[in-house]
Amino acid sequence: STVTFDLTPHNDGPVDALAGWSVTDILPSGLTLVSMSGSGYDCQVLTATCTAAGILGAGADGATITVTATVDAAFVGTLHNVAYVSPAAGETAETNPLVV
């Protein structure tokens, strides 16, 4: 089976995120990444990472990233996907904890 879902990054911080921030999807065992794409991103399937060309304003949502994956034929059970946002190189690291 093929599944498609969207990731919508959000900047909880008090300042804009500099261009070059990125979203990385950590697919669980049982899913195989097929594609990632979104307007204003350079997405790399090998690293499951999309890097933004523009800033992400404080309190704003970024453009949606669409992820397509296949469910491994032998998989049985429930899948839980996690994605995280990283700052641009040289920018202060995120201080909000990852919530899963």
mmCIF file of N, CA and C in Angstrom:
data_model
loop_
_atom_site.group_PDB
_atom_site.id
_atom_site.type_symbol
_atom_site.label_atom_id
_atom_site.label_comp_id
_atom_site.label_asym_id
_atom_site.label_seq_id
_atom_site.Cartn_x
_atom_site.Cartn_y
_atom_site.Cartn_z
ATOM 1 N N SER A 1 0.835 -1.188 0.000
ATOM 2 C CA SER A 1 0.000 0.000 0.000
ATOM 3 C C SER A 1 0.876 1.248 0.000
ATOM 4 N N THR A 2 0.344 2.299 -0.563
ATOM 5 C CA THR A 2 1.018 3.597 -0.557
ATOM 6 C C THR A 2 0.252 4.534 0.356
ATOM 7 N N VAL A 3 0.966 5.285 1.184
ATOM 8 C CA VAL A 3 0.348 6.285 2.046
ATOM 9 C C VAL A 3 0.932 7.647 1.700
ATOM 10 N N THR A 4 0.108 8.666 1.829
ATOM 11 C CA THR A 4 0.548 10.041 1.610
ATOM 12 C C THR A 4 0.076 10.862 2.793
ATOM 13 N N PHE A 5 0.976 11.685 3.337
ATOM 14 C CA PHE A 5 0.608 12.558 4.444
ATOM 15 C C PHE A 5 1.361 13.866 4.312
ATOM 16 N N ASP A 6 0.879 14.876 5.020
ATOM 17 C CA ASP A 6 1.471 16.211 4.966
ATOM 18 C C ASP A 6 2.138 16.563 6.278
ATOM 19 N N LEU A 7 3.250 17.279 6.180
ATOM 20 C CA LEU A 7 3.954 17.855 7.324
ATOM 21 C C LEU A 7 3.839 19.372 7.191
ATOM 22 N N THR A 8 3.401 20.045 8.251
ATOM 23 C CA THR A 8 3.306 21.500 8.234
ATOM 24 C C THR A 8 4.150 22.049 9.377
ATOM 25 N N PRO A 9 5.363 22.539 9.082
ATOM 26 C CA PRO A 9 6.222 23.079 10.143
ATOM 27 C C PRO A 9 5.641 24.372 10.702
ATOM 28 N N HIS A 10 5.907 24.619 11.978
ATOM 29 C CA HIS A 10 5.436 25.829 12.645
ATOM 30 C C HIS A 10 6.570 26.402 13.480
ATOM 31 N N ASN A 11 6.728 27.716 13.463
ATOM 32 C CA ASN A 11 7.756 28.388 14.257
ATOM 33 C C ASN A 11 7.124 28.916 15.541
ATOM 34 N N ASP A 12 7.369 28.214 16.651
ATOM 35 C CA ASP A 12 6.870 28.640 17.962
ATOM 36 C C ASP A 12 7.723 29.738 18.563
ATOM 37 N N GLY A 13 8.887 29.975 17.986
ATOM 38 C CA GLY A 13 9.850 30.912 18.562
ATOM 39 C C GLY A 13 9.430 32.370 18.450
ATOM 40 N N PRO A 14 10.118 33.215 19.181
ATOM 41 C CA PRO A 14 9.799 34.639 19.164
ATOM 42 C C PRO A 14 10.443 35.395 17.994
ATOM 43 N N VAL A 15 11.312 34.729 17.223
ATOM 44 C CA VAL A 15 11.983 35.386 16.098
ATOM 45 C C VAL A 15 11.864 34.516 14.848
ATOM 46 N N ASP A 16 12.098 35.135 13.691
ATOM 47 C CA ASP A 16 12.053 34.406 12.426
ATOM 48 C C ASP A 16 13.181 33.381 12.351
ATOM 49 N N ALA A 17 12.899 32.233 11.725
ATOM 50 C CA ALA A 17 13.937 31.249 11.420
ATOM 51 C C ALA A 17 14.581 31.662 10.106
ATOM 52 N N LEU A 18 15.899 31.667 10.071
ATOM 53 C CA LEU A 18 16.627 32.071 8.864
ATOM 54 C C LEU A 18 16.426 31.075 7.731
ATOM 55 N N ALA A 19 16.530 31.573 6.499
ATOM 56 C CA ALA A 19 16.473 30.687 5.330
ATOM 57 C C ALA A 19 17.509 29.584 5.507
ATOM 58 N N GLY A 20 17.144 28.382 5.126
ATOM 59 C CA GLY A 20 18.033 27.233 5.280
ATOM 60 C C GLY A 20 17.592 26.305 6.398
ATOM 61 N N TRP A 21 16.521 26.663 7.117
ATOM 62 C CA TRP A 21 15.982 25.735 8.118
ATOM 63 C C TRP A 21 15.452 24.509 7.381
ATOM 64 N N SER A 22 15.337 23.389 8.071
ATOM 65 C CA SER A 22 14.951 22.162 7.379
ATOM 66 C C SER A 22 14.000 21.303 8.212
ATOM 67 N N VAL A 23 13.312 20.417 7.501
ATOM 68 C CA VAL A 23 12.417 19.438 8.111
ATOM 69 C C VAL A 23 12.930 18.060 7.717
ATOM 70 N N THR A 24 13.130 17.198 8.721
ATOM 71 C CA THR A 24 13.568 15.828 8.474
ATOM 72 C C THR A 24 12.511 14.878 8.999
ATOM 73 N N ASP A 25 12.122 13.930 8.163
ATOM 74 C CA ASP A 25 11.131 12.932 8.548
ATOM 75 C C ASP A 25 11.857 11.657 8.962
ATOM 76 N N ILE A 26 11.495 11.131 10.117
ATOM 77 C CA ILE A 26 12.081 9.877 10.609
ATOM 78 C C ILE A 26 11.010 8.800 10.447
ATOM 79 N N LEU A 27 11.007 8.163 9.287
ATOM 80 C CA LEU A 27 9.994 7.141 9.023
ATOM 81 C C LEU A 27 10.241 5.914 9.897
ATOM 82 N N PRO A 28 9.191 5.340 10.440
ATOM 83 C CA PRO A 28 9.349 4.147 11.266
ATOM 84 C C PRO A 28 9.638 2.922 10.413
ATOM 85 N N SER A 29 10.158 1.896 11.052
ATOM 86 C CA SER A 29 10.317 0.615 10.365
ATOM 87 C C SER A 29 8.946 0.194 9.873
ATOM 88 N N GLY A 30 8.890 -0.258 8.651
ATOM 89 C CA GLY A 30 7.620 -0.635 8.060
ATOM 90 C C GLY A 30 7.180 0.324 6.966
ATOM 91 N N LEU A 31 7.814 1.517 6.908
ATOM 92 C CA LEU A 31 7.540 2.474 5.837
ATOM 93 C C LEU A 31 8.816 2.721 5.044
ATOM 94 N N THR A 32 8.665 2.837 3.735
ATOM 95 C CA THR A 32 9.784 3.160 2.856
ATOM 96 C C THR A 32 9.439 4.447 2.113
ATOM 97 N N LEU A 33 10.296 5.452 2.237
ATOM 98 C CA LEU A 33 10.063 6.747 1.613
ATOM 99 C C LEU A 33 10.127 6.640 0.095
ATOM 100 N N VAL A 34 9.119 7.225 -0.570
ATOM 101 C CA VAL A 34 9.077 7.279 -2.025
ATOM 102 C C VAL A 34 9.411 8.686 -2.494
ATOM 103 N N SER A 35 8.764 9.706 -1.869
ATOM 104 C CA SER A 35 9.017 11.082 -2.290
ATOM 105 C C SER A 35 8.643 12.061 -1.181
ATOM 106 N N MET A 36 9.255 13.246 -1.256
ATOM 107 C CA MET A 36 8.937 14.389 -0.396
ATOM 108 C C MET A 36 8.988 15.614 -1.293
ATOM 109 N N SER A 37 8.005 16.503 -1.146
ATOM 110 C CA SER A 37 8.029 17.717 -1.949
ATOM 111 C C SER A 37 7.197 18.802 -1.280
ATOM 112 N N GLY A 38 7.555 20.033 -1.578
ATOM 113 C CA GLY A 38 6.815 21.169 -1.069
ATOM 114 C C GLY A 38 7.309 22.441 -1.731
ATOM 115 N N SER A 39 6.428 23.397 -1.900
ATOM 116 C CA SER A 39 6.774 24.658 -2.533
ATOM 117 C C SER A 39 7.772 25.437 -1.672
ATOM 118 N N GLY A 40 8.900 25.823 -2.276
ATOM 119 C CA GLY A 40 9.915 26.589 -1.561
ATOM 120 C C GLY A 40 10.941 25.745 -0.829
ATOM 121 N N TYR A 41 10.927 24.440 -1.072
ATOM 122 C CA TYR A 41 11.874 23.525 -0.421
ATOM 123 C C TYR A 41 12.736 22.811 -1.458
ATOM 124 N N ASP A 42 13.943 22.447 -1.041
ATOM 125 C CA ASP A 42 14.788 21.515 -1.777
ATOM 126 C C ASP A 42 14.735 20.220 -0.983
ATOM 127 N N CYS A 43 14.034 19.214 -1.495
ATOM 128 C CA CYS A 43 13.834 17.961 -0.764
ATOM 129 C C CYS A 43 14.749 16.861 -1.299
ATOM 130 N N GLN A 44 15.345 16.129 -0.375
ATOM 131 C CA GLN A 44 16.259 15.037 -0.702
ATOM 132 C C GLN A 44 15.716 13.734 -0.118
ATOM 133 N N VAL A 45 15.353 12.791 -0.984
ATOM 134 C CA VAL A 45 14.787 11.524 -0.528
ATOM 135 C C VAL A 45 15.812 10.711 0.264
ATOM 136 N N LEU A 46 17.081 10.747 -0.133
ATOM 137 C CA LEU A 46 18.096 9.934 0.559
ATOM 138 C C LEU A 46 18.225 10.279 2.036
ATOM 139 N N THR A 47 18.020 11.540 2.384
ATOM 140 C CA THR A 47 18.125 11.952 3.788
ATOM 141 C C THR A 47 16.759 12.251 4.404
ATOM 142 N N ALA A 48 15.691 12.141 3.614
ATOM 143 C CA ALA A 48 14.323 12.452 4.058
ATOM 144 C C ALA A 48 14.251 13.856 4.651
ATOM 145 N N THR A 49 14.946 14.796 3.990
ATOM 146 C CA THR A 49 15.036 16.168 4.497
ATOM 147 C C THR A 49 14.652 17.167 3.411
ATOM 148 N N CYS A 50 13.861 18.166 3.813
ATOM 149 C CA CYS A 50 13.519 19.284 2.941
ATOM 150 C C CYS A 50 14.078 20.555 3.565
ATOM 151 N N THR A 51 14.863 21.305 2.798
ATOM 152 C CA THR A 51 15.484 22.542 3.263
ATOM 153 C C THR A 51 14.759 23.723 2.630
ATOM 154 N N ALA A 52 14.375 24.682 3.480
ATOM 155 C CA ALA A 52 13.601 25.835 3.030
ATOM 156 C C ALA A 52 14.488 26.909 2.420
ATOM 157 N N ALA A 53 14.002 27.499 1.348
ATOM 158 C CA ALA A 53 14.732 28.581 0.682
ATOM 159 C C ALA A 53 14.485 29.919 1.364
ATOM 160 N N GLY A 54 13.383 30.050 2.086
ATOM 161 C CA GLY A 54 13.032 31.324 2.709
ATOM 162 C C GLY A 54 12.962 31.233 4.219
ATOM 163 N N ILE A 55 12.700 32.373 4.837
ATOM 164 C CA ILE A 55 12.575 32.420 6.295
ATOM 165 C C ILE A 55 11.237 31.813 6.721
ATOM 166 N N LEU A 56 11.149 31.466 7.993
ATOM 167 C CA LEU A 56 9.886 31.030 8.596
ATOM 168 C C LEU A 56 9.602 32.013 9.718
ATOM 169 N N GLY A 57 8.628 32.871 9.499
ATOM 170 C CA GLY A 57 8.316 33.930 10.434
ATOM 171 C C GLY A 57 7.907 33.422 11.807
ATOM 172 N N ALA A 58 8.215 34.194 12.827
ATOM 173 C CA ALA A 58 7.818 33.858 14.189
ATOM 174 C C ALA A 58 6.311 33.681 14.248
ATOM 175 N N GLY A 59 5.866 32.576 14.819
ATOM 176 C CA GLY A 59 4.448 32.299 14.952
ATOM 177 C C GLY A 59 3.765 31.836 13.684
ATOM 178 N N ALA A 60 4.526 31.611 12.629
ATOM 179 C CA ALA A 60 3.940 31.259 11.330
ATOM 180 C C ALA A 60 4.106 29.778 11.002
ATOM 181 N N ASP A 61 3.250 29.309 10.108
ATOM 182 C CA ASP A 61 3.378 27.975 9.536
ATOM 183 C C ASP A 61 4.185 28.071 8.255
ATOM 184 N N GLY A 62 5.014 27.059 8.002
ATOM 185 C CA GLY A 62 5.725 26.960 6.739
ATOM 186 C C GLY A 62 4.843 26.277 5.711
ATOM 187 N N ALA A 63 5.286 26.293 4.477
ATOM 188 C CA ALA A 63 4.560 25.593 3.417
ATOM 189 C C ALA A 63 4.505 24.102 3.742
ATOM 190 N N THR A 64 3.427 23.477 3.338
ATOM 191 C CA THR A 64 3.225 22.054 3.590
ATOM 192 C C THR A 64 4.196 21.214 2.768
ATOM 193 N N ILE A 65 4.691 20.155 3.385
ATOM 194 C CA ILE A 65 5.534 19.171 2.707
ATOM 195 C C ILE A 65 4.707 17.898 2.575
ATOM 196 N N THR A 66 4.593 17.390 1.362
ATOM 197 C CA THR A 66 3.847 16.158 1.116
ATOM 198 C C THR A 66 4.817 14.990 1.055
ATOM 199 N N VAL A 67 4.531 13.967 1.850
ATOM 200 C CA VAL A 67 5.382 12.778 1.941
ATOM 201 C C VAL A 67 4.595 11.585 1.410
ATOM 202 N N THR A 68 5.223 10.807 0.540
ATOM 203 C CA THR A 68 4.629 9.574 0.045
ATOM 204 C C THR A 68 5.561 8.429 0.422
ATOM 205 N N ALA A 69 4.972 7.373 0.962
ATOM 206 C CA ALA A 69 5.752 6.206 1.391
ATOM 207 C C ALA A 69 4.961 4.944 1.078
ATOM 208 N N THR A 70 5.660 3.829 1.035
ATOM 209 C CA THR A 70 4.985 2.544 0.883
ATOM 210 C C THR A 70 5.073 1.793 2.204
ATOM 211 N N VAL A 71 4.008 1.060 2.489
ATOM 212 C CA VAL A 71 3.970 0.210 3.674
ATOM 213 C C VAL A 71 4.553 -1.133 3.260
ATOM 214 N N ASP A 72 5.574 -1.586 3.989
ATOM 215 C CA ASP A 72 6.213 -2.852 3.666
ATOM 216 C C ASP A 72 5.186 -3.982 3.699
ATOM 217 N N ALA A 73 5.259 -4.904 2.747
ATOM 218 C CA ALA A 73 4.275 -5.970 2.583
ATOM 219 C C ALA A 73 4.116 -6.828 3.842
ATOM 220 N N ALA A 74 5.192 -7.062 4.571
ATOM 221 C CA ALA A 74 5.136 -7.934 5.741
ATOM 222 C C ALA A 74 4.746 -7.192 7.024
ATOM 223 N N PHE A 75 4.536 -5.880 6.949
ATOM 224 C CA PHE A 75 4.251 -5.117 8.170
ATOM 225 C C PHE A 75 2.853 -5.412 8.706
ATOM 226 N N VAL A 76 2.798 -5.581 10.033
ATOM 227 C CA VAL A 76 1.532 -5.747 10.752
ATOM 228 C C VAL A 76 1.614 -4.865 11.982
ATOM 229 N N GLY A 77 0.594 -4.068 12.252
ATOM 230 C CA GLY A 77 0.596 -3.245 13.462
ATOM 231 C C GLY A 77 0.295 -1.792 13.160
ATOM 232 N N THR A 78 0.730 -0.932 14.076
ATOM 233 C CA THR A 78 0.495 0.505 13.989
ATOM 234 C C THR A 78 1.811 1.218 13.729
ATOM 235 N N LEU A 79 1.781 2.216 12.868
ATOM 236 C CA LEU A 79 2.972 3.008 12.565
ATOM 237 C C LEU A 79 2.849 4.384 13.201
ATOM 238 N N HIS A 80 3.960 4.897 13.721
ATOM 239 C CA HIS A 80 4.001 6.228 14.331
ATOM 240 C C HIS A 80 5.147 6.993 13.688
ATOM 241 N N ASN A 81 4.829 8.048 12.961
ATOM 242 C CA ASN A 81 5.829 8.835 12.249
ATOM 243 C C ASN A 81 6.269 10.036 13.084
ATOM 244 N N VAL A 82 7.542 10.414 12.982
ATOM 245 C CA VAL A 82 8.088 11.583 13.677
ATOM 246 C C VAL A 82 8.866 12.422 12.669
ATOM 247 N N ALA A 83 8.715 13.735 12.761
ATOM 248 C CA ALA A 83 9.499 14.659 11.950
ATOM 249 C C ALA A 83 10.006 15.764 12.858
ATOM 250 N N TYR A 84 11.140 16.349 12.514
ATOM 251 C CA TYR A 84 11.658 17.446 13.321
ATOM 252 C C TYR A 84 12.184 18.559 12.430
ATOM 253 N N VAL A 85 12.216 19.761 13.003
ATOM 254 C CA VAL A 85 12.691 20.949 12.299
ATOM 255 C C VAL A 85 14.046 21.328 12.869
ATOM 256 N N SER A 86 14.997 21.648 11.995
ATOM 257 C CA SER A 86 16.334 22.063 12.410
ATOM 258 C C SER A 86 16.600 23.485 11.923
ATOM 259 N N PRO A 87 17.361 24.258 12.704
ATOM 260 C CA PRO A 87 17.686 25.625 12.273
ATOM 261 C C PRO A 87 18.697 25.621 11.135
ATOM 262 N N ALA A 88 18.808 26.752 10.460
ATOM 263 C CA ALA A 88 19.820 26.930 9.419
ATOM 264 C C ALA A 88 21.199 26.867 10.056
ATOM 265 N N ALA A 89 22.197 26.531 9.272
ATOM 266 C CA ALA A 89 23.578 26.489 9.765
ATOM 267 C C ALA A 89 23.946 27.841 10.368
ATOM 268 N N GLY A 90 24.516 27.820 11.560
ATOM 269 C CA GLY A 90 24.943 29.046 12.223
ATOM 270 C C GLY A 90 23.867 29.718 13.043
ATOM 271 N N GLU A 91 22.639 29.227 12.970
ATOM 272 C CA GLU A 91 21.546 29.807 13.744
ATOM 273 C C GLU A 91 21.470 29.117 15.107
ATOM 274 N N THR A 92 20.927 29.800 16.090
ATOM 275 C CA THR A 92 20.778 29.241 17.431
ATOM 276 C C THR A 92 19.875 28.016 17.378
ATOM 277 N N ALA A 93 20.266 26.977 18.081
ATOM 278 C CA ALA A 93 19.501 25.728 18.086
ATOM 279 C C ALA A 93 18.152 25.903 18.762
ATOM 280 N N GLU A 94 17.214 25.077 18.367
ATOM 281 C CA GLU A 94 15.856 25.061 18.912
ATOM 282 C C GLU A 94 15.866 24.764 20.404
ATOM 283 N N THR A 95 15.005 25.446 21.138
ATOM 284 C CA THR A 95 14.927 25.182 22.579
ATOM 285 C C THR A 95 13.604 24.557 22.978
ATOM 286 N N ASN A 96 12.655 24.425 22.051
ATOM 287 C CA ASN A 96 11.383 23.762 22.371
ATOM 288 C C ASN A 96 11.616 22.261 22.327
ATOM 289 N N PRO A 97 11.109 21.529 23.328
ATOM 290 C CA PRO A 97 11.312 20.067 23.330
ATOM 291 C C PRO A 97 10.491 19.394 22.238
ATOM 292 N N LEU A 98 10.995 18.268 21.765
ATOM 293 C CA LEU A 98 10.273 17.465 20.786
ATOM 294 C C LEU A 98 9.116 16.769 21.496
ATOM 295 N N VAL A 99 7.923 16.921 20.952
ATOM 296 C CA VAL A 99 6.743 16.280 21.537
ATOM 297 C C VAL A 99 6.281 15.216 20.580
ATOM 298 N N VAL A 100 6.170 13.982 21.079
ATOM 299 C CA VAL A 100 5.712 12.876 20.240
ATOM 300 C C VAL A 100 4.413 12.304 20.737
#
